[in-house]
Short mmCIF file of C-alpha atoms and ligand atoms in Angstrom, two decimals:
data_model
loop_
_atom_site.label_atom_id
_atom_site.label_comp_id
_atom_site.label_asym_id
_atom_site.label_seq_id
_atom_site.Cartn_x
_atom_site.Cartn_y
_atom_site.Cartn_z
CA MET A 1310 1.36 -71.72 -106.44
CA ASN A 1311 0.17 -73.55 -109.58
CA VAL A 1312 1.40 -72.30 -112.93
CA LEU A 1313 -0.17 -73.48 -116.18
CA GLY A 1314 2.45 -73.55 -118.94
CA ILE A 1315 1.66 -73.45 -122.66
CA GLU A 1316 4.11 -74.27 -125.46
CA SER A 1317 3.39 -73.93 -129.19
CA SER A 1318 6.66 -72.73 -130.73
CA CYS A 1319 7.19 -75.53 -133.24
CA ASP A 1320 5.51 -78.88 -133.87
CA GLU A 1321 4.27 -79.82 -130.40
CA THR A 1322 1.23 -78.39 -128.68
CA ALA A 1323 1.94 -78.79 -124.99
CA ALA A 1324 0.42 -77.78 -121.67
CA ALA A 1325 1.52 -78.55 -118.13
CA VAL A 1326 0.82 -77.63 -114.54
CA VAL A 1327 3.81 -77.12 -112.24
CA THR A 1328 3.51 -76.40 -108.52
CA ASP A 1329 5.97 -74.03 -106.84
CA GLY A 1330 8.34 -74.18 -109.81
CA ARG A 1331 9.48 -77.70 -108.93
CA VAL A 1332 6.71 -80.30 -108.96
CA VAL A 1333 5.33 -81.38 -112.33
CA ARG A 1334 1.66 -82.13 -111.70
CA SER A 1335 0.88 -82.84 -115.35
CA SER A 1336 2.53 -82.61 -118.76
CA ILE A 1337 0.63 -83.19 -121.99
CA ILE A 1338 2.45 -83.13 -125.33
CA TRP A 1339 0.48 -83.36 -128.56
CA SER A 1340 3.00 -84.08 -131.30
CA GLN A 1341 2.34 -83.11 -134.91
CA ILE A 1342 5.18 -85.28 -136.22
CA ASP A 1343 2.85 -87.46 -138.33
CA GLN A 1344 1.54 -84.38 -140.14
CA HIS A 1345 5.03 -83.06 -140.99
CA ALA A 1346 6.78 -86.38 -141.67
CA PRO A 1347 5.72 -86.61 -145.35
CA PHE A 1348 7.52 -83.29 -145.97
CA GLY A 1349 10.73 -84.26 -144.13
CA GLY A 1350 10.51 -81.22 -141.84
CA VAL A 1351 8.10 -78.85 -140.12
CA VAL A 1352 5.69 -76.97 -142.41
CA PRO A 1353 4.85 -73.70 -140.59
CA GLU A 1354 1.29 -73.30 -141.87
CA ILE A 1355 0.40 -76.87 -140.94
CA ALA A 1356 1.92 -76.28 -137.50
CA SER A 1357 -0.16 -73.15 -136.80
CA ARG A 1358 -3.42 -74.74 -137.88
CA SER A 1359 -2.71 -77.89 -135.93
CA HIS A 1360 -1.97 -75.87 -132.75
CA LEU A 1361 -5.35 -74.16 -133.18
CA ASN A 1362 -7.11 -77.52 -133.22
CA ALA A 1363 -5.14 -78.99 -130.34
CA ILE A 1364 -4.75 -76.19 -127.81
CA VAL A 1365 -8.11 -76.45 -126.01
CA PRO A 1366 -8.09 -80.25 -125.57
CA VAL A 1367 -4.40 -80.23 -124.60
CA VAL A 1368 -4.97 -77.62 -121.87
CA ASN A 1369 -8.04 -79.51 -120.64
CA ASP A 1370 -6.03 -82.74 -120.49
CA ALA A 1371 -3.24 -81.01 -118.53
CA LEU A 1372 -5.76 -79.74 -115.96
CA GLY A 1373 -7.44 -83.15 -115.81
CA GLN A 1374 -4.16 -85.03 -115.35
CA ALA A 1375 -3.25 -82.64 -112.51
CA GLY A 1376 -6.69 -83.19 -110.92
CA MET A 1377 -7.32 -79.45 -111.13
CA THR A 1378 -9.69 -76.95 -112.67
CA LEU A 1379 -8.90 -73.48 -113.98
CA ASP A 1380 -9.82 -72.11 -110.54
CA ASP A 1381 -6.68 -73.79 -109.14
CA ILE A 1382 -4.37 -71.90 -111.51
CA ASP A 1383 -2.47 -68.96 -109.99
CA GLY A 1384 -0.56 -67.84 -113.07
CA LEU A 1385 0.16 -68.57 -116.72
CA ALA A 1386 3.43 -68.95 -118.58
CA VAL A 1387 3.63 -69.15 -122.35
CA THR A 1388 6.48 -69.61 -124.81
CA ILE A 1389 6.98 -66.29 -126.51
CA GLY A 1390 10.02 -67.11 -128.66
CA PRO A 1391 12.11 -68.16 -130.43
CA GLY A 1392 9.92 -70.22 -132.74
CA LEU A 1393 7.59 -70.15 -135.72
CA ILE A 1394 5.65 -66.90 -135.53
CA GLY A 1395 2.27 -68.31 -136.56
CA ALA A 1396 2.68 -71.22 -134.16
CA LEU A 1397 3.76 -68.97 -131.28
CA LEU A 1398 0.83 -66.64 -131.84
CA VAL A 1399 -1.66 -69.44 -131.21
CA GLY A 1400 -0.26 -70.19 -127.75
CA VAL A 1401 0.37 -66.55 -126.82
CA GLN A 1402 -3.09 -65.31 -127.79
CA PHE A 1403 -4.80 -68.28 -126.16
CA ALA A 1404 -2.81 -67.80 -122.92
CA LYS A 1405 -3.41 -64.04 -122.84
CA GLY A 1406 -7.16 -64.53 -123.24
CA LEU A 1407 -7.20 -67.20 -120.55
CA ALA A 1408 -5.19 -65.06 -118.11
CA LEU A 1409 -7.48 -62.12 -118.73
CA GLY A 1410 -10.56 -64.26 -118.15
CA LEU A 1411 -9.16 -65.81 -114.98
CA GLY A 1412 -7.69 -62.57 -113.66
CA VAL A 1413 -4.27 -64.14 -113.06
CA PRO A 1414 -0.80 -62.88 -114.09
CA ILE A 1415 0.92 -64.13 -117.23
CA VAL A 1416 4.55 -64.13 -118.31
CA GLY A 1417 6.18 -64.79 -121.67
CA VAL A 1418 9.02 -67.29 -121.44
CA ASN A 1419 12.09 -67.80 -123.63
CA HIS A 1420 11.96 -71.33 -125.04
CA ILE A 1421 15.75 -71.85 -124.96
CA GLU A 1422 16.13 -70.61 -121.39
CA ALA A 1423 13.25 -72.91 -120.43
CA HIS A 1424 15.05 -75.88 -122.01
CA PHE A 1425 18.09 -75.66 -119.76
CA MET A 1426 16.26 -74.42 -116.66
CA ALA A 1427 14.15 -77.59 -116.86
CA ALA A 1428 17.01 -79.05 -114.81
CA PHE A 1429 15.22 -77.55 -111.80
CA LEU A 1430 12.30 -79.91 -112.41
CA THR A 1431 14.55 -82.90 -111.68
CA ASP A 1432 16.06 -84.29 -108.47
CA SER A 1433 19.57 -83.62 -109.74
CA LEU A 1434 19.78 -79.86 -109.21
CA PRO A 1435 22.68 -78.09 -110.91
CA LYS A 1436 24.85 -75.76 -108.85
CA PHE A 1437 25.20 -72.14 -110.05
CA PRO A 1438 27.16 -71.11 -112.00
CA PHE A 1439 26.85 -73.89 -114.55
CA VAL A 1440 27.35 -74.34 -118.28
CA ALA A 1441 24.31 -75.30 -120.36
CA LEU A 1442 24.20 -76.80 -123.84
CA ALA A 1443 20.79 -76.20 -125.42
CA VAL A 1444 20.70 -78.22 -128.57
CA SER A 1445 17.66 -79.01 -130.69
CA GLY A 1446 16.05 -78.69 -134.10
CA GLY A 1447 16.10 -74.91 -134.05
CA HIS A 1448 19.02 -74.00 -131.81
CA SER A 1449 22.46 -75.07 -130.67
CA SER A 1450 23.81 -72.74 -128.01
CA ILE A 1451 26.13 -72.78 -125.04
CA PHE A 1452 25.45 -70.57 -122.01
CA ARG A 1453 27.02 -69.75 -118.70
CA VAL A 1454 24.15 -69.65 -116.22
CA ASP A 1455 24.86 -67.60 -113.10
CA ASP A 1456 21.45 -67.63 -111.45
CA PHE A 1457 17.75 -67.73 -112.25
CA GLY A 1458 17.25 -65.14 -114.98
CA ARG A 1459 20.97 -64.42 -115.28
CA PHE A 1460 22.77 -66.15 -118.11
CA THR A 1461 25.22 -65.30 -120.85
CA LEU A 1462 25.38 -66.69 -124.37
CA LEU A 1463 28.91 -68.04 -124.86
CA GLY A 1464 28.55 -69.51 -128.32
CA ARG A 1465 26.09 -70.86 -130.84
CA THR A 1466 25.88 -72.42 -134.25
CA LEU A 1467 26.61 -69.95 -137.02
CA ASP A 1468 24.36 -71.80 -139.47
CA ASP A 1469 22.32 -74.99 -139.03
CA ALA A 1470 21.24 -76.21 -135.61
CA ALA A 1471 22.54 -79.68 -134.76
CA GLY A 1472 19.02 -81.17 -134.86
CA GLU A 1473 18.35 -79.55 -138.22
CA ALA A 1474 21.59 -81.08 -139.55
CA PHE A 1475 20.52 -84.49 -138.20
CA ASP A 1476 17.12 -84.12 -139.87
CA LYS A 1477 18.59 -83.10 -143.24
CA ALA A 1478 21.29 -85.79 -143.18
CA ALA A 1479 18.68 -88.42 -142.34
CA ALA A 1480 16.54 -87.31 -145.27
CA MET A 1481 19.57 -87.71 -147.58
CA LEU A 1482 20.04 -91.24 -146.25
CA GLY A 1483 16.35 -92.04 -146.80
CA LEU A 1484 15.71 -92.28 -143.05
CA PRO A 1485 12.42 -91.04 -141.55
CA TYR A 1486 11.71 -87.73 -139.81
CA PRO A 1487 12.65 -86.74 -137.12
CA GLY A 1488 16.09 -87.63 -138.39
CA GLY A 1489 17.99 -87.35 -135.12
CA VAL A 1490 16.01 -90.19 -133.64
CA ALA A 1491 16.41 -92.33 -136.78
CA ILE A 1492 20.16 -91.70 -137.08
CA ASP A 1493 20.68 -92.46 -133.39
CA LYS A 1494 18.84 -95.76 -133.85
CA VAL A 1495 20.62 -97.08 -136.96
CA ALA A 1496 24.03 -95.84 -135.77
CA LYS A 1497 24.02 -98.27 -132.85
CA ASN A 1498 25.64 -101.21 -134.65
CA ALA A 1499 27.59 -99.33 -137.27
CA ASN A 1500 31.10 -98.06 -137.84
CA PRO A 1501 31.61 -94.36 -136.95
CA ALA A 1502 35.05 -94.37 -138.61
CA SER A 1503 33.60 -95.41 -141.98
CA VAL A 1504 33.42 -91.85 -143.34
CA ALA A 1505 35.83 -89.00 -142.44
CA PHE A 1506 33.28 -86.22 -141.88
CA PRO A 1507 34.57 -82.72 -140.98
CA ARG A 1508 34.48 -81.29 -137.44
CA SER A 1509 34.08 -77.63 -138.40
CA MET A 1510 35.45 -74.98 -136.02
CA ILE A 1511 36.42 -77.60 -133.44
CA LYS A 1512 39.96 -76.24 -133.14
CA GLU A 1513 38.99 -72.57 -133.28
CA PRO A 1514 38.96 -70.58 -130.07
CA GLY A 1515 35.56 -69.70 -128.64
CA TYR A 1516 32.37 -71.69 -128.45
CA ASN A 1517 30.68 -71.05 -131.79
CA MET A 1518 29.86 -74.03 -133.96
CA SER A 1519 28.93 -74.78 -137.57
CA PHE A 1520 27.09 -77.78 -138.99
CA SER A 1521 26.37 -76.77 -142.57
CA GLY A 1522 29.74 -78.03 -143.88
CA LEU A 1523 29.03 -81.39 -142.30
CA LYS A 1524 25.64 -81.47 -143.98
CA SER A 1525 27.25 -80.70 -147.36
CA ALA A 1526 29.80 -83.43 -146.77
CA MET A 1527 26.94 -85.90 -146.27
CA ARG A 1528 25.38 -84.67 -149.52
CA ARG A 1529 28.65 -85.28 -151.38
CA HIS A 1530 28.95 -88.71 -149.76
CA VAL A 1531 25.52 -89.91 -150.94
CA GLU A 1532 25.35 -88.11 -154.31
CA GLY A 1533 25.00 -90.44 -157.30
CA ARG A 1534 25.32 -93.58 -155.18
CA VAL A 1535 22.95 -96.27 -154.05
CA LEU A 1536 23.96 -97.14 -150.51
CA SER A 1537 23.43 -100.56 -148.97
CA ASP A 1538 21.70 -100.74 -145.59
CA GLN A 1539 25.07 -101.22 -143.90
CA GLU A 1540 26.54 -98.21 -145.73
CA ILE A 1541 23.56 -96.10 -144.64
CA ASN A 1542 24.03 -97.16 -141.02
CA ASP A 1543 27.77 -96.50 -141.20
CA ALA A 1544 27.26 -93.03 -142.68
CA ALA A 1545 24.70 -92.29 -139.94
CA ALA A 1546 27.14 -93.40 -137.25
CA ALA A 1547 29.97 -91.33 -138.73
CA PHE A 1548 27.70 -88.29 -138.97
CA ARG A 1549 26.50 -88.68 -135.38
CA GLU A 1550 30.11 -89.00 -134.19
CA ALA A 1551 31.09 -85.77 -135.95
CA VAL A 1552 28.19 -83.81 -134.41
CA VAL A 1553 28.88 -85.27 -130.97
CA ASP A 1554 32.62 -84.51 -131.19
CA VAL A 1555 31.91 -80.82 -131.85
CA LEU A 1556 29.20 -80.47 -129.18
CA VAL A 1557 31.35 -82.24 -126.58
CA ALA A 1558 34.53 -80.30 -127.38
CA LYS A 1559 32.83 -76.89 -127.21
CA THR A 1560 30.79 -77.70 -124.10
CA MET A 1561 33.79 -79.12 -122.24
CA SER A 1562 36.02 -76.19 -123.07
CA ALA A 1563 33.28 -73.76 -121.95
CA ALA A 1564 32.96 -75.64 -118.65
CA VAL A 1565 36.71 -75.67 -118.07
CA ASP A 1566 37.19 -72.01 -119.06
CA CYS A 1567 34.27 -70.88 -116.86
CA ASN A 1568 35.56 -73.02 -114.02
CA VAL A 1569 32.17 -74.53 -113.28
CA SER A 1570 31.46 -77.89 -111.67
CA ASP A 1571 28.13 -78.62 -113.36
CA ILE A 1572 26.95 -79.01 -116.97
CA VAL A 1573 23.32 -79.21 -118.10
CA ILE A 1574 22.38 -80.58 -121.52
CA ALA A 1575 18.86 -79.95 -122.78
CA GLY A 1576 16.79 -79.86 -125.96
CA GLY A 1577 15.78 -82.62 -128.37
CA VAL A 1578 19.35 -83.48 -129.45
CA ALA A 1579 20.31 -83.91 -125.77
CA ALA A 1580 18.35 -87.17 -126.06
CA ASN A 1581 21.12 -88.48 -128.34
CA SER A 1582 22.54 -91.62 -126.78
CA ARG A 1583 26.09 -91.08 -128.07
CA LEU A 1584 26.17 -87.45 -126.87
CA ARG A 1585 25.07 -88.55 -123.39
CA GLU A 1586 27.63 -91.38 -123.39
CA VAL A 1587 30.65 -89.35 -124.53
CA LEU A 1588 29.84 -86.29 -122.42
CA GLY A 1589 29.22 -88.62 -119.47
CA GLN A 1590 32.71 -90.09 -119.90
CA ARG A 1591 34.45 -86.75 -120.42
CA THR A 1592 32.78 -85.04 -117.44
CA ALA A 1593 33.59 -88.03 -115.21
CA GLN A 1594 37.26 -87.83 -116.26
CA LYS A 1595 37.36 -84.15 -115.27
CA GLY A 1596 35.37 -84.60 -112.05
CA LEU A 1597 32.46 -82.55 -113.41
CA ILE A 1598 28.77 -83.30 -112.82
CA LEU A 1599 26.65 -83.85 -115.92
CA HIS A 1600 22.93 -83.20 -115.70
CA ALA A 1601 21.54 -84.89 -118.82
CA LEU A 1602 17.84 -84.16 -118.54
CA PRO A 1603 15.38 -87.05 -118.63
CA LEU A 1604 14.14 -87.68 -122.16
CA GLU A 1605 10.64 -86.32 -121.47
CA LEU A 1606 12.20 -82.99 -120.47
CA CYS A 1607 14.65 -82.93 -123.42
CA SER A 1608 12.14 -82.57 -126.21
CA ASP A 1609 9.65 -79.72 -126.35
CA ASN A 1610 7.27 -79.70 -123.40
CA ALA A 1611 5.30 -77.20 -121.36
CA ALA A 1612 6.52 -78.28 -117.91
CA MET A 1613 9.76 -76.40 -118.61
CA ILE A 1614 7.71 -73.32 -119.53
CA ALA A 1615 5.58 -73.50 -116.38
CA GLY A 1616 8.64 -74.17 -114.18
CA LEU A 1617 10.56 -71.17 -115.46
CA GLY A 1618 7.37 -69.09 -115.58
CA HIS A 1619 6.98 -69.68 -111.84
CA GLN A 1620 10.42 -68.12 -111.21
CA TYR A 1621 9.44 -64.99 -113.14
CA LEU A 1622 5.93 -64.72 -111.69
CA PHE A 1623 6.39 -65.78 -108.08
CA GLY A 1624 9.96 -66.99 -107.51
CA ALA A 1625 13.59 -65.98 -107.84
CA CYS A 1626 13.02 -63.47 -110.66
CA SER A 1627 9.73 -61.98 -109.51
CA ASP A 1628 11.22 -58.51 -109.08
CA PHE A 1629 11.63 -58.46 -112.89
CA ASP A 1630 14.63 -56.22 -112.54
CA CYS A 1631 16.93 -59.15 -112.79
CA PRO A 1632 18.97 -58.84 -115.94
CA ARG A 1633 18.47 -61.37 -118.72
CA GLY A 1634 21.55 -62.51 -120.56
CA LEU A 1635 19.97 -63.28 -123.90
CA ASP A 1636 19.27 -60.46 -126.27
CA MET A 1637 15.58 -60.93 -126.83
CA ASP A 1638 12.62 -59.17 -128.29
CA PRO A 1639 11.52 -56.70 -125.56
CA PHE A 1640 8.09 -58.28 -125.74
CA THR A 1641 9.56 -61.30 -123.99
CA ARG A 1642 9.94 -59.22 -120.86
CA LEU A 1643 6.28 -58.29 -120.90
CA VAL A 1644 4.44 -59.29 -117.82
CA ALA A 1645 0.78 -58.52 -117.83
CA THR A 1646 -1.78 -58.85 -115.11
CA GLY A 1647 -5.05 -60.17 -116.36
CA GLY A 1648 -8.40 -58.94 -115.12
O1 KG4 B 1135 13.75 -79.62 -128.66
P1 KG4 B 1135 13.04 -80.26 -129.81
O2 KG4 B 1135 11.97 -81.29 -129.50
O3 KG4 B 1135 12.35 -79.18 -130.71
C1 KG4 B 1135 12.96 -77.95 -131.05
O4 KG4 B 1135 12.85 -77.01 -130.25
O5 KG4 B 1135 13.61 -77.94 -132.12
O6 KG4 B 1135 14.15 -80.91 -130.77
C2 KG4 B 1135 13.80 -81.60 -131.95
C3 KG4 B 1135 15.10 -82.02 -132.64
C4 KG4 B 1135 14.88 -82.67 -134.01
O7 KG4 B 1135 15.77 -82.05 -134.93
C5 KG4 B 1135 15.26 -84.12 -133.78
O8 KG4 B 1135 15.82 -84.74 -134.93
C6 KG4 B 1135 16.28 -84.01 -132.67
O9 KG4 B 1135 15.79 -82.98 -131.82
N1 KG4 B 1135 16.43 -85.24 -131.90
C7 KG4 B 1135 17.56 -85.95 -131.84
C8 KG4 B 1135 17.28 -87.10 -131.04
N2 KG4 B 1135 15.99 -87.02 -130.64
C9 KG4 B 1135 15.48 -85.88 -131.18
N3 KG4 B 1135 18.77 -85.72 -132.39
C10 KG4 B 1135 19.72 -86.64 -132.16
N4 KG4 B 1135 19.54 -87.76 -131.44
C11 KG4 B 1135 18.34 -88.03 -130.86
N5 KG4 B 1135 18.18 -89.14 -130.14
ZN1 ZN B 1136 12.95 -76.85 -128.14
#
């Protein structure tokens, strides 16, 4: 079964074909980063209009890369939330029209669930139940995942997402967007102990997190000062260390408390080299298995949408009675049959 996945929730227009929920036949990602970079963040109206321009060529490229035509597609999966509403609408309406025209079924997929279930597109399959950290520009959440379609939100950021905090801190330091990438780069040869940034909520019970205090601390650190290049790099390293400490502490305690053997980290911030290094060390010490997704599956992509869509259309969740752990808009459960 070939599922065409479409993703347009934020600033990437993406399409992919996945066979049998496991084999990525193609994955095309059209990034809008250049269009948003001058503003230091994603501008929703620019995102929607850019998706409109890109969606047809991106889908055509995904079919071409897979060596397929639309006649080879057995079902469609499209990101239905969370995300920018105007941006989502482009992908959802396009996918619905295509499914109707082709007479194939379509399912709306939760972007966050798709991030951590992308682990099933790799050779390193996590064992249920596992703990997943989904951490990106729009979300920072920890889940216990019991099965396909069965997961429970354990904790999340109460304010800024980790990626959002990275992006804002980078802007304060005069580093380019996307800030997480820039901070990760300049932090490599810098001193993480140079600034004592807060680790909010790290000692509190539970798995919720907060990054807005850290962001304010960065603002206070840079305010009214002209930083040298070395001071910028040091502040970036100290900031990255603070974010990583919180993410690692909360993820590890969730894994220990839930008594799982496997941890999956996904989402754009899961590309962070220090997060992968520290979590790698900590999981090894505890005899846990870390599934840090390959970088191309960390950032937004449509292969994760097609892979999870397969489970809902034709695979483990195809009875659609299986409970979903995340409280979502009921529209996300909608499964329509085209034609
Ligand atoms: O998953 P993603 O591509 O899009 C969303 O769904 O948000 O994540 C984008 C976020 C941005 O905030 C970006 O700064 C961050 O991921 N990011 C990183 C790294 N690469 C991307 N943050 C920290 N370290 C990185 N290496
Ligand atoms: Zn994402």
